[in-house]
Amino acid sequence: MKLKSLVFSISVILLSGCGLAKEKQKYNADVIVNNGQVLTINSTMQIIDDGVVVIKDDQIIALGTVELLNQYQAPKMIDAKDGIVMPGMINAHNHLPMIAFRGLGEEGISNRLFAYFFPLESEMLSRELIYNATKLGTIDLAQSGVTTYADMYYHMDEMAKATKEVGLRAVLGETVIKFPVVDAKQPYGGIEYAKGFIEEYQNDPLITPAYAPHAVYTVSKEKLQEINKLSESYDVPVLIHVAEFPNEETRIKDPTQAKSPVEYLDEIGVLDERVVIAHGIHLSEHDQVLLKEADAGISYNPMANAKGATGIAPAWDMYRADMRIGLGTDGPMSSNQVDLWRTLSYAANMQRLKNSDRTIMVPEQVIEMATIGGAKALHMENELGSLEVGKKADIIIVETQSANMMPNYDPYATLVYQANPSNVDTTIVNGEVIMENRKMLTVTLDDIRDSVEQFESNIATFAKELSKKAIKSKSLMD
Ligand SMILES: [Zn+2]
């Protein structure tokens, strides 16, 4: 009996000893996402069923099958069962604080930019409104699976503050324009404003500061050249609207102007790898060659372009030419959505209509454009846009158990043609879980509800009067 008991005891010690040794061999991580269908969006578009994504600090440190759970442990385990795990989407063009004006000026105003947007902003914008509206906008983005957005607006320090509080990543371009605006009393005052902003946020983990000259027709040649030099010395992006309107070249009041806005940018020496153009609708083949040679990024904004009746960008041609093309929504007055879900199907369908070809822009290519494509457009593909070891942990989990997500034969098709923002279950940015089970863990809607109601009531009366005037204004597109 004694011997048996001794053997048993030794066995228990050895077994538990082995267990301890095995436990000790596990590497410590911070968060592990397991059980989901992982769309890596890597160069082979690998899909890992029942995949595991291991996060430490702000990075993905391991990615693979369930065996990884023998190697890593983390205090935070997220069960993504029946979910699609994918890179957070990248909205490559927005004016997020205009969410304060979302739903206004929808009465069919022809000259909407000059007769409605600019006067509305001139009267209503303030530092406080930009901060509060950015909070609403970034909550909307986080809840709908966008983890990075690029923006052109004013008081970018306020946008940066609000964005960081919610926990999103952003490329924030301080607007430069030829007339006085909310944060610059002098024309082109944004150039000076941007200096302080860029110096403050140059090394921020979430915010990439940038210049945002509004367009070739609202910023002079000299100022575009000055911005180009400054962007080079600070090594920051330049975000600009280009070829949005069919007659845009006639708006450039410069005797040296070339045939198209892209040729003009090239001719005056400002088209380079730091440039990200928004829209790029009316582009000739030569324009596309110039953009590719410059290694510039492009934000294709199909839903906003359809709503604004500005045209269909040659996005399929640029995608096939391996150019840096991502997806954007434009501002919340232009597409009314800040997330990319509806934009995904527009992105495909508009190209199919334009090219009379139902075989192009298949869902896998659309999801590629919304993730790694956006990262490429912003020149951030080494850090963002796919789930790969060494990249930033910007990850979303999309559930597939709601009626609209069933059946789910092809995850790419399900995402592009079935999903909506409410299917996003969990959002992780820079390794931080900012939404889980649809519950915001940083800033909630309840935190900002009062300020949203306040700005809504402040804006409503003025906006209504402005609509009456704007509707009589002549179109610039005629
Ligand atoms: Zn825009």
CSV table of C-alpha atoms and ligand atoms in Angstrom, one decimal:
chain,number,residue,atom,x,y,z
A,1,MET,CA,0.0,0.0,0.0
A,2,LYS,CA,2.7,2.3,1.0
A,3,LEU,CA,4.7,1.7,-2.2
A,4,LYS,CA,1.6,2.2,-4.3
A,5,SER,CA,0.8,5.4,-2.5
A,6,LEU,CA,4.4,6.6,-3.0
A,7,VAL,CA,4.3,5.8,-6.8
A,8,PHE,CA,1.0,7.7,-7.1
A,9,SER,CA,2.4,10.7,-5.2
A,10,ILE,CA,5.5,10.8,-7.4
A,11,SER,CA,3.3,10.5,-10.5
A,12,VAL,CA,1.2,13.4,-9.4
A,13,ILE,CA,4.2,15.5,-8.6
A,14,LEU,CA,5.8,14.6,-12.0
A,15,LEU,CA,2.6,15.3,-13.9
A,16,SER,CA,1.8,18.5,-12.2
A,17,GLY,CA,5.5,19.4,-12.6
A,18,CYS,CA,5.2,18.8,-16.4
A,19,GLY,CA,2.1,20.9,-16.4
A,20,LEU,CA,3.9,23.7,-14.7
A,21,ALA,CA,6.8,23.5,-17.0
A,22,LYS,CA,4.4,23.7,-20.0
A,23,GLU,CA,2.6,26.7,-18.5
A,24,LYS,CA,5.9,28.4,-18.0
A,25,GLN,CA,6.8,27.9,-21.6
A,26,LYS,CA,3.9,30.0,-22.7
A,27,TYR,CA,4.7,33.5,-23.8
A,28,ASN,CA,2.7,36.3,-22.3
A,29,ALA,CA,0.6,38.4,-24.6
A,30,ASP,CA,-2.0,41.0,-23.8
A,31,VAL,CA,-5.0,40.0,-25.9
A,32,ILE,CA,-5.8,36.8,-27.8
A,33,VAL,CA,-8.6,36.6,-30.3
A,34,ASN,CA,-9.5,33.0,-31.1
A,35,ASN,CA,-12.2,30.8,-32.7
A,36,GLY,CA,-13.0,33.2,-35.6
A,37,GLN,CA,-12.6,33.0,-39.4
A,38,VAL,CA,-9.6,35.1,-39.9
A,39,LEU,CA,-9.3,37.1,-43.2
A,40,THR,CA,-5.6,38.1,-43.1
A,41,ILE,CA,-5.7,40.2,-46.3
A,42,ASN,CA,-2.0,39.3,-46.7
A,43,SER,CA,-0.4,39.0,-50.2
A,44,THR,CA,-2.0,35.6,-50.7
A,45,MET,CA,-5.3,36.6,-49.2
A,46,GLN,CA,-5.0,33.7,-46.7
A,47,ILE,CA,-8.0,32.7,-44.7
A,48,ILE,CA,-7.5,30.9,-41.4
A,49,ASP,CA,-10.6,29.0,-40.1
A,50,ASP,CA,-10.7,28.8,-36.3
A,51,GLY,CA,-7.8,31.2,-36.3
A,52,VAL,CA,-5.9,32.8,-33.5
A,53,VAL,CA,-4.6,36.3,-33.4
A,54,VAL,CA,-2.1,37.2,-30.6
A,55,ILE,CA,-1.6,40.8,-29.6
A,56,LYS,CA,1.0,42.3,-27.4
A,57,ASP,CA,1.2,46.0,-26.7
A,58,ASP,CA,0.2,47.7,-30.0
A,59,GLN,CA,1.2,44.8,-32.3
A,60,ILE,CA,0.1,41.4,-33.7
A,61,ILE,CA,2.9,39.1,-32.5
A,62,ALA,CA,1.5,35.8,-33.7
A,63,LEU,CA,-1.2,34.6,-36.1
A,64,GLY,CA,-2.3,31.1,-37.0
A,65,THR,CA,-4.3,28.1,-36.0
A,66,VAL,CA,-5.5,26.9,-32.6
A,67,GLU,CA,-2.1,25.3,-31.7
A,68,LEU,CA,-0.9,28.9,-31.0
A,69,LEU,CA,-2.9,28.6,-27.7
A,70,ASN,CA,-0.3,26.2,-26.5
A,71,GLN,CA,2.3,28.8,-26.9
A,72,TYR,CA,0.7,32.0,-25.8
A,73,GLN,CA,-1.4,33.1,-22.9
A,74,ALA,CA,-3.1,36.4,-22.2
A,75,PRO,CA,-5.3,37.9,-19.5
A,76,LYS,CA,-7.8,39.0,-22.1
A,77,MET,CA,-9.2,36.2,-24.3
A,78,ILE,CA,-11.8,37.2,-26.9
A,79,ASP,CA,-13.9,34.4,-28.3
A,80,ALA,CA,-14.8,35.2,-31.9
A,81,LYS,CA,-16.9,32.1,-32.5
A,82,ASP,CA,-19.0,32.4,-35.7
A,83,GLY,CA,-17.3,35.7,-36.3
A,84,ILE,CA,-15.2,37.1,-39.2
A,85,VAL,CA,-11.9,38.5,-37.9
A,86,MET,CA,-10.4,41.0,-40.2
A,87,PRO,CA,-8.3,44.2,-40.4
A,88,GLY,CA,-10.1,47.3,-39.3
A,89,MET,CA,-11.4,49.2,-42.3
A,90,ILE,CA,-9.7,52.4,-43.5
A,91,ASN,CA,-11.8,55.4,-44.6
A,92,ALA,CA,-9.3,57.3,-46.8
A,93,HIS,CA,-11.3,60.5,-47.1
A,94,ASN,CA,-13.6,62.3,-44.7
A,95,HIS,CA,-14.6,65.7,-43.1
A,96,LEU,CA,-15.8,64.0,-40.0
A,97,PRO,CA,-17.0,67.0,-37.9
A,98,MET,CA,-19.5,67.8,-40.7
A,99,ILE,CA,-21.5,65.0,-39.0
A,100,ALA,CA,-22.9,67.9,-37.0
A,101,PHE,CA,-24.6,69.0,-40.3
A,102,ARG,CA,-25.5,65.5,-41.5
A,103,GLY,CA,-29.0,65.4,-43.1
A,104,LEU,CA,-29.1,69.1,-43.9
A,105,GLY,CA,-29.2,70.7,-47.4
A,106,GLU,CA,-30.9,67.6,-48.9
A,107,GLU,CA,-33.5,69.7,-50.8
A,108,GLY,CA,-31.7,69.4,-54.1
A,109,ILE,CA,-29.3,72.3,-54.0
A,110,SER,CA,-27.3,72.5,-57.2
A,111,ASN,CA,-24.3,74.6,-56.1
A,112,ARG,CA,-24.1,72.8,-52.7
A,113,LEU,CA,-20.4,73.4,-51.9
A,114,PHE,CA,-20.3,77.2,-52.3
A,115,ALA,CA,-24.0,78.1,-51.6
A,116,TYR,CA,-24.6,75.8,-48.7
A,117,PHE,CA,-21.5,74.0,-47.2
A,118,PHE,CA,-19.2,77.0,-46.9
A,119,PRO,CA,-21.8,79.6,-45.6
A,120,LEU,CA,-23.0,77.0,-43.1
A,121,GLU,CA,-19.5,76.3,-41.8
A,122,SER,CA,-18.7,80.0,-41.7
A,123,GLU,CA,-21.7,80.7,-39.4
A,124,MET,CA,-21.7,77.6,-37.3
A,125,LEU,CA,-18.2,76.2,-36.8
A,126,SER,CA,-16.4,76.6,-33.6
A,127,ARG,CA,-13.6,74.9,-31.7
A,128,GLU,CA,-16.1,73.3,-29.4
A,129,LEU,CA,-18.4,72.1,-32.2
A,130,ILE,CA,-15.5,70.4,-34.0
A,131,TYR,CA,-14.4,68.6,-30.8
A,132,ASN,CA,-17.9,67.4,-29.9
A,133,ALA,CA,-18.8,66.4,-33.5
A,134,THR,CA,-15.5,64.5,-33.8
A,135,LYS,CA,-16.4,62.5,-30.7
A,136,LEU,CA,-19.8,61.6,-32.2
A,137,GLY,CA,-18.1,60.7,-35.5
A,138,THR,CA,-15.4,58.6,-34.1
A,139,ILE,CA,-17.9,56.6,-32.0
A,140,ASP,CA,-19.8,56.0,-35.2
A,141,LEU,CA,-16.6,54.9,-36.9
A,142,ALA,CA,-15.6,52.6,-34.0
A,143,GLN,CA,-19.0,51.0,-33.9
A,144,SER,CA,-19.0,50.3,-37.6
A,145,GLY,CA,-15.5,48.8,-37.9
A,146,VAL,CA,-13.4,51.7,-39.3
A,147,THR,CA,-10.2,51.9,-37.3
A,148,THR,CA,-8.3,54.5,-39.3
A,149,TYR,CA,-9.7,57.6,-41.1
A,150,ALA,CA,-8.1,60.3,-43.1
A,151,ASP,CA,-9.7,63.8,-42.7
A,152,MET,CA,-9.4,67.3,-44.1
A,153,TYR,CA,-10.8,69.9,-41.7
A,154,TYR,CA,-10.2,72.7,-39.2
A,155,HIS,CA,-8.9,72.9,-35.6
A,156,MET,CA,-7.2,69.5,-36.1
A,157,ASP,CA,-5.8,69.7,-32.6
A,158,GLU,CA,-9.4,69.4,-31.3
A,159,MET,CA,-10.1,66.5,-33.7
A,160,ALA,CA,-6.9,64.8,-32.5
A,161,LYS,CA,-7.9,65.2,-28.9
A,162,ALA,CA,-11.4,63.7,-29.5
A,163,THR,CA,-10.1,60.9,-31.7
A,164,LYS,CA,-7.6,59.8,-29.1
A,165,GLU,CA,-10.2,59.9,-26.3
A,166,VAL,CA,-12.4,57.5,-28.4
A,167,GLY,CA,-9.2,55.5,-29.3
A,168,LEU,CA,-9.2,55.6,-33.1
A,169,ARG,CA,-6.3,56.1,-35.5
A,170,ALA,CA,-6.4,59.1,-37.9
A,171,VAL,CA,-4.5,61.0,-40.5
A,172,LEU,CA,-5.6,64.6,-39.9
A,173,GLY,CA,-5.0,67.2,-42.5
A,174,GLU,CA,-5.3,70.9,-41.5
A,175,THR,CA,-7.2,72.7,-44.2
A,176,VAL,CA,-5.5,75.4,-46.2
A,177,ILE,CA,-7.9,77.6,-48.3
A,178,LYS,CA,-7.9,81.0,-49.9
A,179,PHE,CA,-10.5,82.6,-47.6
A,180,PRO,CA,-10.8,83.2,-43.9
A,181,VAL,CA,-12.1,80.1,-42.0
A,182,VAL,CA,-13.0,79.2,-38.4
A,183,ASP,CA,-9.4,78.6,-37.3
A,184,ALA,CA,-7.6,81.1,-39.5
A,185,LYS,CA,-8.7,84.8,-39.9
A,186,GLN,CA,-6.3,85.4,-42.8
A,187,PRO,CA,-6.5,83.6,-46.1
A,188,TYR,CA,-4.2,80.5,-46.1
A,189,GLY,CA,-3.9,80.8,-42.3
A,190,GLY,CA,-4.1,77.0,-42.1
A,191,ILE,CA,-0.4,76.9,-43.2
A,192,GLU,CA,0.6,78.6,-39.9
A,193,TYR,CA,-1.9,76.7,-37.9
A,194,ALA,CA,-0.7,73.4,-39.2
A,195,LYS,CA,2.9,74.0,-38.0
A,196,GLY,CA,1.9,74.0,-34.3
A,197,PHE,CA,-0.4,71.0,-34.9
A,198,ILE,CA,2.2,69.0,-36.7
A,199,GLU,CA,4.9,69.7,-34.1
A,200,GLU,CA,2.6,68.6,-31.3
A,201,TYR,CA,1.4,65.4,-32.9
A,202,GLN,CA,4.4,64.4,-35.1
A,203,ASN,CA,5.3,61.3,-32.9
A,204,ASP,CA,1.8,60.4,-31.7
A,205,PRO,CA,1.0,56.7,-31.8
A,206,LEU,CA,-2.5,57.3,-33.2
A,207,ILE,CA,-2.5,60.6,-35.0
A,208,THR,CA,-0.6,61.3,-38.2
A,209,PRO,CA,-0.7,65.1,-38.8
A,210,ALA,CA,-1.0,66.3,-42.4
A,211,TYR,CA,-1.6,69.3,-44.6
A,212,ALA,CA,-4.9,69.6,-46.5
A,213,PRO,CA,-4.8,72.2,-49.2
A,214,HIS,CA,-8.5,72.2,-50.1
A,215,ALA,CA,-8.3,71.9,-53.9
A,216,VAL,CA,-6.4,73.2,-56.9
A,217,TYR,CA,-9.0,75.9,-57.4
A,218,THR,CA,-9.1,77.2,-53.8
A,219,VAL,CA,-5.3,77.3,-53.2
A,220,SER,CA,-2.9,79.2,-55.3
A,221,LYS,CA,0.1,77.8,-57.1
A,222,GLU,CA,2.6,79.6,-54.7
A,223,LYS,CA,0.8,78.2,-51.6
A,224,LEU,CA,0.6,74.7,-53.1
A,225,GLN,CA,4.4,74.9,-53.6
A,226,GLU,CA,5.0,76.3,-50.1
A,227,ILE,CA,2.9,73.4,-48.6
A,228,ASN,CA,4.9,70.9,-50.7
A,229,LYS,CA,8.2,72.2,-49.3
A,230,LEU,CA,6.8,72.2,-45.7
A,231,SER,CA,5.4,68.6,-46.1
A,232,GLU,CA,8.8,67.5,-47.3
A,233,SER,CA,10.6,69.1,-44.3
A,234,TYR,CA,8.2,67.6,-41.8
A,235,ASP,CA,7.7,64.4,-43.8
A,236,VAL,CA,3.9,64.5,-43.5
A,237,PRO,CA,1.1,63.7,-46.0
A,238,VAL,CA,-0.7,66.2,-48.2
A,239,LEU,CA,-4.4,65.5,-48.6
A,240,ILE,CA,-6.2,67.3,-51.5
A,241,HIS,CA,-9.4,67.1,-53.5
A,242,VAL,CA,-8.5,66.5,-57.2
A,243,ALA,CA,-10.6,66.0,-60.3
A,244,GLU,CA,-13.9,65.9,-58.4
A,245,PHE,CA,-15.7,68.1,-61.0
A,246,PRO,CA,-15.8,67.7,-64.7
A,247,ASN,CA,-14.7,71.2,-65.4
A,248,GLU,CA,-12.2,71.6,-62.6
A,249,GLU,CA,-9.4,72.8,-64.8
A,250,THR,CA,-11.4,75.9,-65.8
A,251,ARG,CA,-11.5,76.9,-62.1
A,252,ILE,CA,-7.7,77.1,-61.8
A,253,LYS,CA,-7.0,80.8,-62.2
A,254,ASP,CA,-3.4,80.5,-63.3
A,255,PRO,CA,-2.0,81.4,-66.7
A,256,THR,CA,0.5,78.5,-66.5
A,257,GLN,CA,-2.3,76.0,-66.0
A,258,ALA,CA,-1.9,72.7,-67.8
A,259,LYS,CA,-4.7,70.6,-69.3
A,260,SER,CA,-5.9,68.9,-66.2
A,261,PRO,CA,-5.6,69.3,-62.4
A,262,VAL,CA,-3.2,66.4,-62.2
A,263,GLU,CA,-1.0,67.8,-65.0
A,264,TYR,CA,-1.1,71.1,-63.2
A,265,LEU,CA,0.0,69.6,-59.9
A,266,ASP,CA,2.8,67.8,-61.8
A,267,GLU,CA,3.8,70.9,-63.7
A,268,ILE,CA,4.1,73.1,-60.6
A,269,GLY,CA,6.2,70.4,-58.9
A,270,VAL,CA,4.0,69.3,-56.1
A,271,LEU,CA,2.8,65.9,-57.2
A,272,ASP,CA,4.9,63.4,-55.1
A,273,GLU,CA,4.6,60.4,-52.9
A,274,ARG,CA,3.3,62.3,-49.9
A,275,VAL,CA,0.1,63.3,-51.9
A,276,VAL,CA,-3.2,61.6,-51.3
A,277,ILE,CA,-5.9,62.8,-53.8
A,278,ALA,CA,-9.6,62.5,-52.9
A,279,HIS,CA,-12.1,61.6,-55.7
A,280,GLY,CA,-9.9,61.4,-58.8
A,281,ILE,CA,-13.0,61.1,-61.0
A,282,HIS,CA,-12.2,62.9,-64.1
A,283,LEU,CA,-8.7,61.5,-64.8
A,284,SER,CA,-7.3,60.9,-68.3
A,285,GLU,CA,-4.9,57.9,-68.9
A,286,HIS,CA,-2.1,60.4,-68.7
A,287,ASP,CA,-3.3,61.7,-65.4
A,288,GLN,CA,-3.3,58.1,-64.1
A,289,VAL,CA,0.3,57.5,-65.3
A,290,LEU,CA,1.4,60.7,-63.6
A,291,LEU,CA,-0.3,59.6,-60.3
A,292,LYS,CA,1.4,56.2,-60.5
A,293,GLU,CA,4.8,57.7,-61.3
A,294,ALA,CA,4.5,60.0,-58.4
A,295,ASP,CA,3.4,57.1,-56.2
A,296,ALA,CA,0.5,59.2,-55.0
A,297,GLY,CA,-2.5,57.7,-53.1
A,298,ILE,CA,-6.1,57.9,-54.2
A,299,SER,CA,-9.3,57.8,-52.2
A,300,TYR,CA,-12.2,56.4,-54.3
A,301,ASN,CA,-15.5,57.7,-52.9
A,302,PRO,CA,-18.2,56.0,-54.9
A,303,MET,CA,-21.2,56.6,-52.7
A,304,ALA,CA,-20.5,60.4,-52.3
A,305,ASN,CA,-19.8,60.7,-56.0
A,306,ALA,CA,-23.0,59.0,-56.9
A,307,LYS,CA,-25.0,61.2,-54.6
A,308,GLY,CA,-23.3,64.4,-55.8
A,309,ALA,CA,-23.6,63.2,-59.4
A,310,THR,CA,-20.0,64.1,-60.0
A,311,GLY,CA,-19.1,61.0,-62.0
A,312,ILE,CA,-17.5,57.5,-61.6
A,313,ALA,CA,-13.8,57.4,-61.0
A,314,PRO,CA,-11.7,55.0,-63.1
A,315,ALA,CA,-11.1,53.0,-59.9
A,316,TRP,CA,-10.9,49.5,-61.6
A,317,ASP,CA,-8.2,50.8,-64.0
A,318,MET,CA,-6.2,52.2,-61.2
A,319,TYR,CA,-6.6,49.0,-59.1
A,320,ARG,CA,-5.5,46.9,-62.0
A,321,ALA,CA,-2.5,49.2,-62.5
A,322,ASP,CA,-1.5,48.4,-59.0
A,323,MET,CA,-1.9,51.9,-57.8
A,324,ARG,CA,-2.4,53.1,-54.2
A,325,ILE,CA,-6.2,53.2,-54.2
A,326,GLY,CA,-8.4,53.0,-51.1
A,327,LEU,CA,-12.1,53.7,-50.3
A,328,GLY,CA,-13.5,56.8,-48.7
A,329,THR,CA,-16.9,58.3,-47.8
A,330,ASP,CA,-16.2,62.0,-48.1
A,331,GLY,CA,-17.9,64.1,-45.5
A,332,PRO,CA,-21.1,63.2,-43.7
A,333,MET,CA,-23.0,65.7,-45.9
A,334,SER,CA,-21.8,64.0,-49.0
A,335,SER,CA,-22.6,60.4,-48.2
A,336,ASN,CA,-24.3,60.6,-44.8
A,337,GLN,CA,-22.4,57.5,-43.7
A,338,VAL,CA,-19.0,57.6,-42.1
A,339,ASP,CA,-18.6,53.8,-42.2
A,340,LEU,CA,-17.7,51.9,-45.3
A,341,TRP,CA,-20.4,49.2,-45.5
A,342,ARG,CA,-22.7,50.7,-48.1
A,343,THR,CA,-19.6,52.2,-49.9
A,344,LEU,CA,-18.3,48.6,-50.4
A,345,SER,CA,-21.2,47.6,-52.7
A,346,TYR,CA,-21.1,51.0,-54.4
A,347,ALA,CA,-17.4,50.5,-55.0
A,348,ALA,CA,-18.1,47.3,-56.9
A,349,ASN,CA,-21.4,48.2,-58.6
A,350,MET,CA,-20.4,51.6,-60.0
A,351,GLN,CA,-17.3,50.0,-61.6
A,352,ARG,CA,-19.5,47.3,-63.1
A,353,LEU,CA,-21.8,49.9,-64.5
A,354,LYS,CA,-19.0,52.1,-65.8
A,355,ASN,CA,-17.3,49.2,-67.5
A,356,SER,CA,-20.4,47.2,-68.5
A,357,ASP,CA,-18.8,44.2,-66.9
A,358,ARG,CA,-20.3,42.1,-64.1
A,359,THR,CA,-17.1,40.1,-63.6
A,360,ILE,CA,-14.9,42.9,-62.2
A,361,MET,CA,-14.4,44.1,-58.6
A,362,VAL,CA,-15.4,40.9,-57.0
A,363,PRO,CA,-16.0,41.1,-53.2
A,364,GLU,CA,-12.5,39.9,-52.3
A,365,GLN,CA,-11.1,42.8,-54.3
A,366,VAL,CA,-13.5,45.3,-52.6
A,367,ILE,CA,-12.5,44.2,-49.1
A,368,GLU,CA,-8.8,44.4,-50.2
A,369,MET,CA,-9.5,48.0,-51.3
A,370,ALA,CA,-11.2,48.9,-48.0
A,371,THR,CA,-8.3,47.6,-45.9
A,372,ILE,CA,-4.8,47.2,-47.4
A,373,GLY,CA,-5.8,49.5,-50.3
A,374,GLY,CA,-6.6,52.3,-47.8
A,375,ALA,CA,-3.3,51.7,-46.0
A,376,LYS,CA,-1.5,51.9,-49.4
A,377,ALA,CA,-3.4,55.1,-50.3
A,378,LEU,CA,-2.2,56.7,-47.0
A,379,HIS,CA,1.3,55.2,-47.4
A,380,MET,CA,0.9,53.2,-44.2
A,381,GLU,CA,0.8,49.7,-45.6
A,382,ASN,CA,3.9,48.6,-43.6
A,383,GLU,CA,1.9,49.1,-40.4
A,384,LEU,CA,-1.8,48.8,-41.3
A,385,GLY,CA,-4.3,47.2,-43.6
A,386,SER,CA,-3.7,43.4,-43.0
A,387,LEU,CA,-3.4,41.0,-40.2
A,388,GLU,CA,0.3,40.0,-40.2
A,389,VAL,CA,2.9,39.6,-37.6
A,390,GLY,CA,4.6,42.9,-36.8
A,391,LYS,CA,1.7,45.0,-38.0
A,392,LYS,CA,-0.4,47.2,-35.7
A,393,ALA,CA,-3.2,45.4,-33.9
A,394,ASP,CA,-6.2,47.2,-35.6
A,395,ILE,CA,-8.7,44.4,-35.8
A,396,ILE,CA,-12.5,44.0,-36.0
A,397,ILE,CA,-14.8,41.1,-35.4
A,398,VAL,CA,-17.9,40.9,-37.5
A,399,GLU,CA,-20.7,38.6,-36.3
A,400,THR,CA,-22.5,36.3,-38.7
A,401,GLN,CA,-25.4,35.2,-36.6
A,402,SER,CA,-27.9,38.0,-37.5
A,403,ALA,CA,-30.5,37.2,-40.1
A,404,ASN,CA,-28.9,39.6,-42.6
A,405,MET,CA,-25.6,37.7,-42.4
A,406,MET,CA,-27.1,34.2,-43.1
A,407,PRO,CA,-26.1,32.2,-45.0
A,408,ASN,CA,-22.4,32.9,-45.0
A,409,TYR,CA,-20.9,30.9,-47.9
A,410,ASP,CA,-18.3,33.4,-48.9
A,411,PRO,CA,-17.2,35.8,-46.2
A,412,TYR,CA,-16.1,38.4,-48.7
A,413,ALA,CA,-19.5,38.4,-50.4
A,414,THR,CA,-21.3,38.4,-47.0
A,415,LEU,CA,-19.3,41.5,-45.9
A,416,VAL,CA,-19.7,43.4,-49.2
A,417,TYR,CA,-23.3,42.7,-50.0
A,418,GLN,CA,-25.0,41.7,-46.7
A,419,ALA,CA,-23.3,43.3,-43.7
A,420,ASN,CA,-24.2,46.6,-42.1
A,421,PRO,CA,-22.5,48.6,-39.2
A,422,SER,CA,-24.5,46.8,-36.5
A,423,ASN,CA,-22.9,43.5,-37.4
A,424,VAL,CA,-19.5,44.8,-36.0
A,425,ASP,CA,-19.1,43.2,-32.6
A,426,THR,CA,-15.7,44.1,-31.5
A,427,THR,CA,-13.2,46.8,-32.5
A,428,ILE,CA,-9.5,46.8,-31.5
A,429,VAL,CA,-7.2,49.8,-32.3
A,430,ASN,CA,-3.5,49.8,-31.6
A,431,GLY,CA,-3.9,46.8,-29.4
A,432,GLU,CA,-6.7,48.5,-27.3
A,433,VAL,CA,-10.1,46.9,-27.2
A,434,ILE,CA,-12.3,50.0,-27.7
A,435,MET,CA,-15.6,48.2,-28.4
A,436,GLU,CA,-16.6,44.7,-27.3
A,437,ASN,CA,-19.9,43.0,-27.7
A,438,ARG,CA,-21.1,46.3,-29.3
A,439,LYS,CA,-20.4,48.1,-26.0
A,440,MET,CA,-18.0,51.1,-26.3
A,441,LEU,CA,-15.3,50.9,-23.6
A,442,THR,CA,-13.8,54.3,-24.1
A,443,VAL,CA,-16.4,57.0,-24.7
A,444,THR,CA,-20.1,56.1,-25.0
A,445,LEU,CA,-23.0,57.8,-26.7
A,446,ASP,CA,-24.4,58.6,-23.3
A,447,ASP,CA,-21.3,60.6,-22.5
A,448,ILE,CA,-21.9,62.9,-25.4
A,449,ARG,CA,-25.7,62.9,-25.9
A,450,ASP,CA,-26.2,66.3,-24.3
A,451,SER,CA,-23.6,68.1,-26.4
A,452,VAL,CA,-25.0,66.5,-29.6
A,453,GLU,CA,-28.6,67.7,-28.7
A,454,GLN,CA,-27.2,71.1,-28.0
A,455,PHE,CA,-25.4,71.6,-31.3
A,456,GLU,CA,-28.4,70.1,-33.2
A,457,SER,CA,-30.7,72.7,-31.8
A,458,ASN,CA,-28.2,75.5,-32.4
A,459,ILE,CA,-27.8,74.6,-36.0
A,460,ALA,CA,-31.4,73.8,-37.0
A,461,THR,CA,-32.9,77.3,-37.5
A,462,PHE,CA,-30.0,78.9,-39.4
A,463,ALA,CA,-29.7,75.8,-41.6
A,464,LYS,CA,-33.3,76.0,-42.6
A,465,GLU,CA,-33.1,79.7,-43.7
A,466,LEU,CA,-29.8,79.0,-45.6
A,467,SER,CA,-31.5,76.2,-47.6
A,468,LYS,CA,-34.1,78.6,-49.0
A,469,LYS,CA,-31.3,81.0,-50.2
A,470,ALA,CA,-29.0,78.2,-51.5
A,471,ILE,CA,-31.6,76.5,-53.6
A,472,LYS,CA,-31.8,79.6,-55.8
A,473,SER,CA,-28.0,79.7,-56.3
A,474,LYS,CA,-26.7,78.8,-59.8
A,475,SER,CA,-24.7,75.5,-60.2
A,476,LEU,CA,-21.0,75.6,-60.7
A,477,MET,CA,-21.3,72.2,-62.5
A,478,ASP,CA,-23.5,73.6,-65.3
B,1,ZN,ZN,-14.0,65.9,-49.5
